[in-house]
Short mmCIF file of C-alpha atoms in Angstrom, two decimals:
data_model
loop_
_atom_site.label_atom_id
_atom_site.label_comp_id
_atom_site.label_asym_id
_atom_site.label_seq_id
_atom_site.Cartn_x
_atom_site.Cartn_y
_atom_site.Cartn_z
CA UNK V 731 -28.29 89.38 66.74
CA UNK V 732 -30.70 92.09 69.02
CA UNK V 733 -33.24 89.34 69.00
CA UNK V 734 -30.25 87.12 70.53
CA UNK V 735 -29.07 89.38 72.79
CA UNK V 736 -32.72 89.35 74.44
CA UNK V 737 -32.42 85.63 75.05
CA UNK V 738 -29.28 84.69 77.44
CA UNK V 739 -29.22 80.85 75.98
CA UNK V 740 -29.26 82.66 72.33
CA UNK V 741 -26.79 85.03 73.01
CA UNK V 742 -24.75 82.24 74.70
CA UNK V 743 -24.99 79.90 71.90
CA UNK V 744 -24.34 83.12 69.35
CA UNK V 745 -21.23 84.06 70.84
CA UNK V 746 -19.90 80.69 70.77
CA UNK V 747 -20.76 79.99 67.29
CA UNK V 748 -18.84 83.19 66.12
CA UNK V 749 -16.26 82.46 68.28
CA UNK V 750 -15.52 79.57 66.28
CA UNK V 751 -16.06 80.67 63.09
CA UNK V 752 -13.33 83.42 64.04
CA UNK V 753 -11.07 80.25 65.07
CA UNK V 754 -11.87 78.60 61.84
CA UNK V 755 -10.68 81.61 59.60
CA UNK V 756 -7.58 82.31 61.24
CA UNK V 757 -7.10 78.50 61.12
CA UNK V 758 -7.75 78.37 57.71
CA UNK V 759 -5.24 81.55 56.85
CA UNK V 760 -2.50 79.98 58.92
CA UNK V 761 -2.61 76.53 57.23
CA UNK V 762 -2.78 78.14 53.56
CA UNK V 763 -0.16 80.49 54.62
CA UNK V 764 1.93 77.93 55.98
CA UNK V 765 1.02 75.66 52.64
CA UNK V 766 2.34 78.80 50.27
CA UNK V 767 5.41 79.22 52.54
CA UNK V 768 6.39 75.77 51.98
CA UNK V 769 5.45 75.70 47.62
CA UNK V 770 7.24 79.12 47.49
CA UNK V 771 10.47 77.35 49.38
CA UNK V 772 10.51 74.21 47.24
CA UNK V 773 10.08 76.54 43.93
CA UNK V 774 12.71 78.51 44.44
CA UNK V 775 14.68 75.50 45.43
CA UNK V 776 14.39 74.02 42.54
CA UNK V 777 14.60 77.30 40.34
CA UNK V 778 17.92 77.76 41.80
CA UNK V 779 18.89 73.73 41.32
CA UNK V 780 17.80 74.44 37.47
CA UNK V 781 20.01 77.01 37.11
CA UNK V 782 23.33 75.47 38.66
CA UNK V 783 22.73 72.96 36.27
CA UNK V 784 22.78 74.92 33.03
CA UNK V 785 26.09 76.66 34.56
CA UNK V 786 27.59 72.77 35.16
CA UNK V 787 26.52 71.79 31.64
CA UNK V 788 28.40 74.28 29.75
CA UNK V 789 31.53 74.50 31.81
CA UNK V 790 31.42 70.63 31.45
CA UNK V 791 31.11 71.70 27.23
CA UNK V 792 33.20 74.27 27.86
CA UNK V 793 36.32 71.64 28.91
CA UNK V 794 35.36 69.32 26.54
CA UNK V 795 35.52 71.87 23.53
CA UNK V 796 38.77 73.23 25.08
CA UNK V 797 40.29 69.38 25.20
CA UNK V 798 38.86 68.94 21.80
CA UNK V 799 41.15 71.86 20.25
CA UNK V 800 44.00 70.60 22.19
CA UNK V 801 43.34 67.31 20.52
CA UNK V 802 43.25 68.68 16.99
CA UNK V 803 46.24 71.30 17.77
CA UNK V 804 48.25 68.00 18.58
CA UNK V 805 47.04 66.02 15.81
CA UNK V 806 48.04 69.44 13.37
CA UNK V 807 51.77 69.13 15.11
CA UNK V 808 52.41 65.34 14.82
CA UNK V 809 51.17 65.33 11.44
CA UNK V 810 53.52 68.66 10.95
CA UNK V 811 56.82 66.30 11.90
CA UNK V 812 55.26 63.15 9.96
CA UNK V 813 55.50 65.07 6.70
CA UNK V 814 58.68 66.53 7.57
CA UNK V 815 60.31 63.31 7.73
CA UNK V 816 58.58 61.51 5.11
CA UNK V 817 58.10 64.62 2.73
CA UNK V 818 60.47 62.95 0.30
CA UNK V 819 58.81 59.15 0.67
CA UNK V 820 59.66 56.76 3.12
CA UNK V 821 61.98 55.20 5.12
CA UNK V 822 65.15 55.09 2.74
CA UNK V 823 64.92 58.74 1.93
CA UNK V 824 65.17 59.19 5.52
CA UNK V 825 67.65 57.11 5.62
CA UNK V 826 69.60 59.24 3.08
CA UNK V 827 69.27 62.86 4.67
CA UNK V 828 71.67 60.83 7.02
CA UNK V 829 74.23 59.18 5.20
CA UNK V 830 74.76 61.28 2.97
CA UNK V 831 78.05 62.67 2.20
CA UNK V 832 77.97 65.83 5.18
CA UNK V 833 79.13 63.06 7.42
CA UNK V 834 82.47 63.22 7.51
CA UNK V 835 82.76 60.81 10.31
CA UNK V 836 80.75 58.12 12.83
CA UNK V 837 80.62 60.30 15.82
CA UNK V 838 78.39 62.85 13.49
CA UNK V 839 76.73 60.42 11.87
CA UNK V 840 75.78 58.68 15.61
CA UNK V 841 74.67 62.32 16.53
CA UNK V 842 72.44 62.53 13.35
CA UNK V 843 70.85 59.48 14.21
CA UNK V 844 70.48 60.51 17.52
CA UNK V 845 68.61 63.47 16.93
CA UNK V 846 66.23 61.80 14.42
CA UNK V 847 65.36 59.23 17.40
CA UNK V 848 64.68 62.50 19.39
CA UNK V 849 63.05 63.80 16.58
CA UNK V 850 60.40 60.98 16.28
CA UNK V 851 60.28 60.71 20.02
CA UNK V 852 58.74 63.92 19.85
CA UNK V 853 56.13 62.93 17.34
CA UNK V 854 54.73 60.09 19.75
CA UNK V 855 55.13 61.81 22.49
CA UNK V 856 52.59 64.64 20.59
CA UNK V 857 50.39 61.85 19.19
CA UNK V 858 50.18 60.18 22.30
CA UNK V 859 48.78 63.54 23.85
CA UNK V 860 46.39 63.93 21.11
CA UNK V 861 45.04 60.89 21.70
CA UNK V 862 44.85 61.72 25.48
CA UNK V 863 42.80 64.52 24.70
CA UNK V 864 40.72 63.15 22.51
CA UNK V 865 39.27 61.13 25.17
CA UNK V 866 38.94 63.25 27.27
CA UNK V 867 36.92 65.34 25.03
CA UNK V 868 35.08 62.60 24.35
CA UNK V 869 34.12 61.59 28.13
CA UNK V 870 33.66 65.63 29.00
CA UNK V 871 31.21 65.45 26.44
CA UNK V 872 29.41 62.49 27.54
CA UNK V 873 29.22 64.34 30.71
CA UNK V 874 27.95 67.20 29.31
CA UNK V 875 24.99 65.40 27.34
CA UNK V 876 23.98 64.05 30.75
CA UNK V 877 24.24 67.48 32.19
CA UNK V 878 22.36 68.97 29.54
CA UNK V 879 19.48 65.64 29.88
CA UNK V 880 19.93 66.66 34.09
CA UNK V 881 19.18 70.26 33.31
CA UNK V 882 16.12 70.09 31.21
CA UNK V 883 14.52 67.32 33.63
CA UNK V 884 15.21 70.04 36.52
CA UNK V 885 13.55 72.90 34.34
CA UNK V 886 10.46 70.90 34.47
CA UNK V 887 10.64 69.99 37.91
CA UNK V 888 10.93 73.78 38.30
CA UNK V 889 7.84 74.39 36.46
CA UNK V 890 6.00 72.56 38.20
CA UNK V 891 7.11 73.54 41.49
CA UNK V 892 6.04 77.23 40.33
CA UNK V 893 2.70 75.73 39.23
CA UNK V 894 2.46 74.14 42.99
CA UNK V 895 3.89 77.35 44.76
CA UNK V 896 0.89 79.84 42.70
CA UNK V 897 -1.93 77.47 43.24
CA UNK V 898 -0.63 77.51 46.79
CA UNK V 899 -0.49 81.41 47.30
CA UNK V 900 -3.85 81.80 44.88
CA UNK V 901 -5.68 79.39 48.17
CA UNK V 902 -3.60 81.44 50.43
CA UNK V 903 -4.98 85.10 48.78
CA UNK V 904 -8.80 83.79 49.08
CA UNK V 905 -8.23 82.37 52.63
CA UNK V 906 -6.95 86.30 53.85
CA UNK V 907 -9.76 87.75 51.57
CA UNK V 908 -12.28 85.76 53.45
CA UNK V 909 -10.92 86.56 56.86
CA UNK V 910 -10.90 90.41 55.81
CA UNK V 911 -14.24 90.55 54.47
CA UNK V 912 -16.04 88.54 57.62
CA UNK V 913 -13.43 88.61 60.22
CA UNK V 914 -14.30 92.55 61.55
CA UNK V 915 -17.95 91.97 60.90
CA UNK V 916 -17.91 89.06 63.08
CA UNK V 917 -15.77 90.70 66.29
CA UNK V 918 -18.45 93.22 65.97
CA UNK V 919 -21.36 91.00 66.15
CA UNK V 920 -18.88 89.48 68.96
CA UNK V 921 -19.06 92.72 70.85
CA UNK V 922 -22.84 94.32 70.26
CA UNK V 923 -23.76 90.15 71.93
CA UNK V 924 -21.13 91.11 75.08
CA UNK V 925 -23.19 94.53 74.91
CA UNK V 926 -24.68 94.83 78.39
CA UNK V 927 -26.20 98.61 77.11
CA UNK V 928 -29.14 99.44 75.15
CA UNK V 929 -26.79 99.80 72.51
CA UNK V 930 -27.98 98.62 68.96
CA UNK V 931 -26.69 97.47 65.87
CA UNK V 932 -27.18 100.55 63.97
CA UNK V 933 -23.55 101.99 65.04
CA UNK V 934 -22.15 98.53 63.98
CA UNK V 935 -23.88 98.87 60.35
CA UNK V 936 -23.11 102.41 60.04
CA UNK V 937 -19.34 101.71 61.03
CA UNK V 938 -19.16 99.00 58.63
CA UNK V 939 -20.74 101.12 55.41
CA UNK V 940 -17.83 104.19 56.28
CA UNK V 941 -15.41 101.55 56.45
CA UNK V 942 -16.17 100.37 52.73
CA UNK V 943 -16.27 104.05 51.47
CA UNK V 944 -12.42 104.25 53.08
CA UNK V 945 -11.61 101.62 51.27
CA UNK V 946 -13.18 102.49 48.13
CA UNK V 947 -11.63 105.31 48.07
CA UNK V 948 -8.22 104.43 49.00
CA UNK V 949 -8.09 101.70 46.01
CA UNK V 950 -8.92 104.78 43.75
CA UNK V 951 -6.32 106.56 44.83
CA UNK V 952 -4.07 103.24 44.67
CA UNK V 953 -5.26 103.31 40.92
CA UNK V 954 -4.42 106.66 40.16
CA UNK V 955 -1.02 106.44 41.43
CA UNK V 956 -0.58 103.52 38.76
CA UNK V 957 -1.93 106.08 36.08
CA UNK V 958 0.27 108.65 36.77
CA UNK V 959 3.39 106.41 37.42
CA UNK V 960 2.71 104.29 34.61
CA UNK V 961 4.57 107.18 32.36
CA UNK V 962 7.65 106.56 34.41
CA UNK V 963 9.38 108.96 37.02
CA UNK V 964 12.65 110.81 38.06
CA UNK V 965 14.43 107.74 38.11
CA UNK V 966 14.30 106.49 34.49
CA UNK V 967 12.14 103.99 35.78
CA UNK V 968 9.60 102.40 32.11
CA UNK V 969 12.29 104.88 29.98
CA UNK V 970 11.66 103.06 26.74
CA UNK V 971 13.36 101.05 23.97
CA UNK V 972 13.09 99.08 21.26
CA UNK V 973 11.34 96.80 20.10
CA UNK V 974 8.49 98.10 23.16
CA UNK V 975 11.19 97.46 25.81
CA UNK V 976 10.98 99.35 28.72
CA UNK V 977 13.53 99.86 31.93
CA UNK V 978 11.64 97.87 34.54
CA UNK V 979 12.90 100.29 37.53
CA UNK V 980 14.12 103.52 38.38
CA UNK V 981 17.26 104.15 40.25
CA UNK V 982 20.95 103.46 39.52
CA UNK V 983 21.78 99.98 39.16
CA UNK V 984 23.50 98.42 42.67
CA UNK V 985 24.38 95.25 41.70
CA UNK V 986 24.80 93.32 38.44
CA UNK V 987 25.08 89.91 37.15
CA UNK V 988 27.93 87.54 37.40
CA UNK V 989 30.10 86.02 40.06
CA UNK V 990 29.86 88.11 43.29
CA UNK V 991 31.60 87.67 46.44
CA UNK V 992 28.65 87.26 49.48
CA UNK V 993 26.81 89.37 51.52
CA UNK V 994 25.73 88.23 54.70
CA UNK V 995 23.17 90.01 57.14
CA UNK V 996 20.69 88.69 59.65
CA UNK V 997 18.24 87.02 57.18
CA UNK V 998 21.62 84.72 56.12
CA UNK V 999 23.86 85.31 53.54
CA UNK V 1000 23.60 86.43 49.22
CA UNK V 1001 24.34 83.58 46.74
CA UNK V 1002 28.01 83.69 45.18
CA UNK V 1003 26.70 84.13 41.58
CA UNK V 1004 24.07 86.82 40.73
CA UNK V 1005 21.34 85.83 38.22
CA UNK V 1006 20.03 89.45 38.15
CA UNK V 1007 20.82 93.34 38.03
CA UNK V 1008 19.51 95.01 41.22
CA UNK V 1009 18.27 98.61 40.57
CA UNK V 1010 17.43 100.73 43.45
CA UNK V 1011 15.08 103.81 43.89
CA UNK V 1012 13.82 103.76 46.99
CA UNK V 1013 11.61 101.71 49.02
CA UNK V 1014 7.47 101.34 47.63
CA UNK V 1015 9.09 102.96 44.12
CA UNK V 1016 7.42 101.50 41.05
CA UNK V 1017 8.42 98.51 39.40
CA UNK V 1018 7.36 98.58 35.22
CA UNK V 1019 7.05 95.68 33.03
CA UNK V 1020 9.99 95.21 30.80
CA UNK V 1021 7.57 94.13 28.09
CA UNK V 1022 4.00 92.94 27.29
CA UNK V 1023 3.12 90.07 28.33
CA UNK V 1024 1.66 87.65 30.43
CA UNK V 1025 2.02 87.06 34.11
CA UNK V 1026 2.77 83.40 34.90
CA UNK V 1027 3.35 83.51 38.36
CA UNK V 1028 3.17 86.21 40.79
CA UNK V 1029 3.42 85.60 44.44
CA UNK V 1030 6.11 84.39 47.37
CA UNK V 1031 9.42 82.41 45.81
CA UNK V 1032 11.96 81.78 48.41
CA UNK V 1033 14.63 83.78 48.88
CA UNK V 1034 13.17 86.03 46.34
CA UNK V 1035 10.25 86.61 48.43
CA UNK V 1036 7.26 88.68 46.54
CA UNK V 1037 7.84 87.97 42.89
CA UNK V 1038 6.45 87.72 39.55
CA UNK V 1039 7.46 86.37 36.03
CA UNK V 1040 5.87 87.77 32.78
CA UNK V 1041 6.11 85.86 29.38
CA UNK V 1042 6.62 88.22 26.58
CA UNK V 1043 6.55 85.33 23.66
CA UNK V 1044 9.53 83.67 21.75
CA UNK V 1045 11.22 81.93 24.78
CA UNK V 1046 12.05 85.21 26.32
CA UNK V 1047 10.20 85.80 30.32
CA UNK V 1048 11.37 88.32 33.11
CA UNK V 1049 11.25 88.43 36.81
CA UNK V 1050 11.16 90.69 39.33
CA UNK V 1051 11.69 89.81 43.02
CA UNK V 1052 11.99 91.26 46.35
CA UNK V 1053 8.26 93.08 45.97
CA UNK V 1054 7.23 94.52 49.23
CA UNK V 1055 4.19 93.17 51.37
CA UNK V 1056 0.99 93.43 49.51
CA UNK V 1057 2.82 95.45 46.42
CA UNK V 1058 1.32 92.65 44.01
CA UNK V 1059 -0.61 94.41 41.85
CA UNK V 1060 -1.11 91.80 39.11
CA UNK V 1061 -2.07 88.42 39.28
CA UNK V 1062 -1.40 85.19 37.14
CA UNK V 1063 -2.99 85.06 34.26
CA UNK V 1064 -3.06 88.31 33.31
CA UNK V 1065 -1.83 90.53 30.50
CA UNK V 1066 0.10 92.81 31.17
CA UNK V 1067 1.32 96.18 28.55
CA UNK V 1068 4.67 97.11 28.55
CA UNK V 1069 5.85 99.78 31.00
CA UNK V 1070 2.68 99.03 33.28
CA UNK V 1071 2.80 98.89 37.01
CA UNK V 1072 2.84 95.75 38.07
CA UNK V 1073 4.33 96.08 41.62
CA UNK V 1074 6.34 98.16 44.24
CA UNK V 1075 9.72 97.51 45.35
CA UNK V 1076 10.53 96.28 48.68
CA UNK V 1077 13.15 94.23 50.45
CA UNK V 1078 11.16 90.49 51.10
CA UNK V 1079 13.07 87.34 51.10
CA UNK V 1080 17.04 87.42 51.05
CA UNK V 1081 17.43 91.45 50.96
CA UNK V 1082 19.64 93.71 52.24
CA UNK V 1083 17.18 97.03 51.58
CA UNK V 1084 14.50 98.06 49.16
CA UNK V 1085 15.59 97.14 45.83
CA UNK V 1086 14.14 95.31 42.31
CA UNK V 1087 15.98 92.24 41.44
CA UNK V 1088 16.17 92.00 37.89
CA UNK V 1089 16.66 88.98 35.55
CA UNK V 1090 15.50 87.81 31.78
CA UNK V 1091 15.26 84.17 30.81
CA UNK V 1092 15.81 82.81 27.13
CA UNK V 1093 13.73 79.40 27.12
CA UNK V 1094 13.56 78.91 31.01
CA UNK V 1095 17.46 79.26 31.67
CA UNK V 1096 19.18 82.93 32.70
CA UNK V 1097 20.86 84.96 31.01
CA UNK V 1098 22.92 88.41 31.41
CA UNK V 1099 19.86 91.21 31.82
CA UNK V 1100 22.26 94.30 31.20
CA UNK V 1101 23.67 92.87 28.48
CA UNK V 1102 20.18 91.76 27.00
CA UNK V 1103 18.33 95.30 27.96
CA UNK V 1104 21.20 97.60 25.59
CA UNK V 1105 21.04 95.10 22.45
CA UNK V 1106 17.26 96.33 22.82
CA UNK V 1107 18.77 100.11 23.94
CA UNK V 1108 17.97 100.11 27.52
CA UNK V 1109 20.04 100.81 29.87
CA UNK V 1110 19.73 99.34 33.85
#
């Protein structure tokens, strides 16, 4: 580059070939940025489709076991009347209850008769409803195995899509690495060619070597803030349980899980059902794993924005969503202990304020976190 700036054709062709390779990286971290936007959208898409479709499934199992006792309840009643009138053995006993001698004339006997037509009426009318629910038991239960068939071939397009979505922000991670590490060097190469002074490149190289000692030390001091939080803090955040379960957050719990009615704020509005229990302590507060385990996925998902998932063996996986901007601090892959930091809490994707979205998954599907966390004595 000083031998360059000697020559004016050099330093001409020089600049222009760093000017492009500046072009070229930002290119490059646009595209892959735009690429893990785009994965991230269509897994969380699909994660939400999946999980519609286990809620469909068993209220369609739900009706059909509710039509199912209503069948049997009917079936209990009719046979009820059947043995009441035929207790004694058929028709002629029937037949006797009737004429026998309490009659003292036609108009009571017509009324008897009467109310025994009523009486077995009745009896169809309850068969005839037993029947009706039968099948409709039956075809809510047809439904319901095609639901069921519908929601596992949606939990695999979901895995995939989360496959896509990580490969996706894994290029996009080594695209902004490799702007970061060349990017400044090259803008000052850029500026010691525009140079017009005596000016050499020793300032450059000497800028560039207190540069790396900042940021040597400031990912020690990153890693000692992990140490010490890793213990937990003030706001019960990695308090432990049992069996190794830890509460993944500090902070008093904001929002839980269940049907919720919407919130709506400029980045659109919160989903109607909550798959989660938000806790809140504060924005950059640390977020704990709930468990040992390993981390499947950890990067951009939607309308959770920054989020990761951790497998902790026999079907059972968390997430955690709504990480701030660069507070990843694992990656996929990677095994994690329980009550380690894995990220900070932030407010990406659809949030209204710093806050960890919660949720535990039994084999893929959702399932009530709070509820899960005190059978294993922790409390969020």
């Amino acid at each position: 580059m000083q031998r360059a700036k000697n020559n004016e054709a050099a330093k001409t062709a020089e600049i222009t070939r760093i000017n492009g390779l500046i072009q070229s990286l930002t290119q490059k971290v646009a595209e892959t940025q735009a690429a893990a936007k785009t994965a991230s959208d269509e897994f969380y898409t699909a994660q939400q489709e999946y999980f519609a479709s286990i809620t469909e499934a068993e209220s369609l199992q739900s009706q059909a076991d509710e039509q199912a006792e209503i069948a049997d309840a009917s079936a209990r009643k009719a046979g009820q009347v059947a043995a009441q009138l035929y207790r004694d053995g058929g028709d002629d006993t029937v037949l006797k209850l009737f004429f026998a001698g309490s009659a003292a004339n036609a108009d009571e006997l017509l009324s008897r008769l009467g109310t025994m037509d009523k009486l077995l009426e009745y009896n169809q009318s309850v068969y005839d409803e037993a029947i009706s629910a039968r099948n409709s038991a039956q075809s809510l239960t047809d439904q319901a195995k095609v639901g069921r068939d519908e929601r596992d071939r949606l939990q695999q397009v979901a895995e995939q899509k989360m496959v896509a979505a990580q490969d996706a922000a894994a290029a996009a991670q080594v695209a902004l690495d490799e702007q970061a590490a060349n990017l400044e060097t090259m803008k000052a190469q850029l500026a010691a060619l525009k140079d017009t002074t005596t000016q050499t490149v020793s300032d450059y190289q000497a800028g560039v070597a207190a540069r790396a000692a900042e940021e040597k030390a400031r990912r020690a001091r990153e890693a000692a803030e992990a140490a010490a939080n890793a213990g937990g803090n003030s706001g019960g955040g990695g308090a432990g349980g049992s069996p190794g379960w830890v509460r993944p957050h500090g902070g008093a719990r904001s929002s839980s899980y269940g049907p919720r009615t919407p919130i709506c704020g400029s980045q659109g509005c919160s989903s109607s059902y909550h798959y989660g229990a938000d806790l809140a302590n504060g924005c950059g507060a640390a977020i704990y794993a709930a468990n040992s385990g390993t981390v499947d996925y950890a990067g951009p998902n939607g309308n959770y924005g920054n989020y990761i998932r951790i497998q902790h063996g026999g079907g059972v996986s968390t997430g955690y969503a709504h990480i701030k901007p660069g507070g990843i601090i694992v990656r996929s892959g990677q095994w994690v202990s329980s009550g380690q930091v894995i990220a900070y809490a932030g407010d990406t994707g659809r949030s209204f304020g710093c806050h960890l979205h919660f949720e535990v998954y039994i084999n893929g599907g959702y399932t009530n976190p709070v509820r899960f966390m005190e059978a294993r004595g922790v409390y969020v």
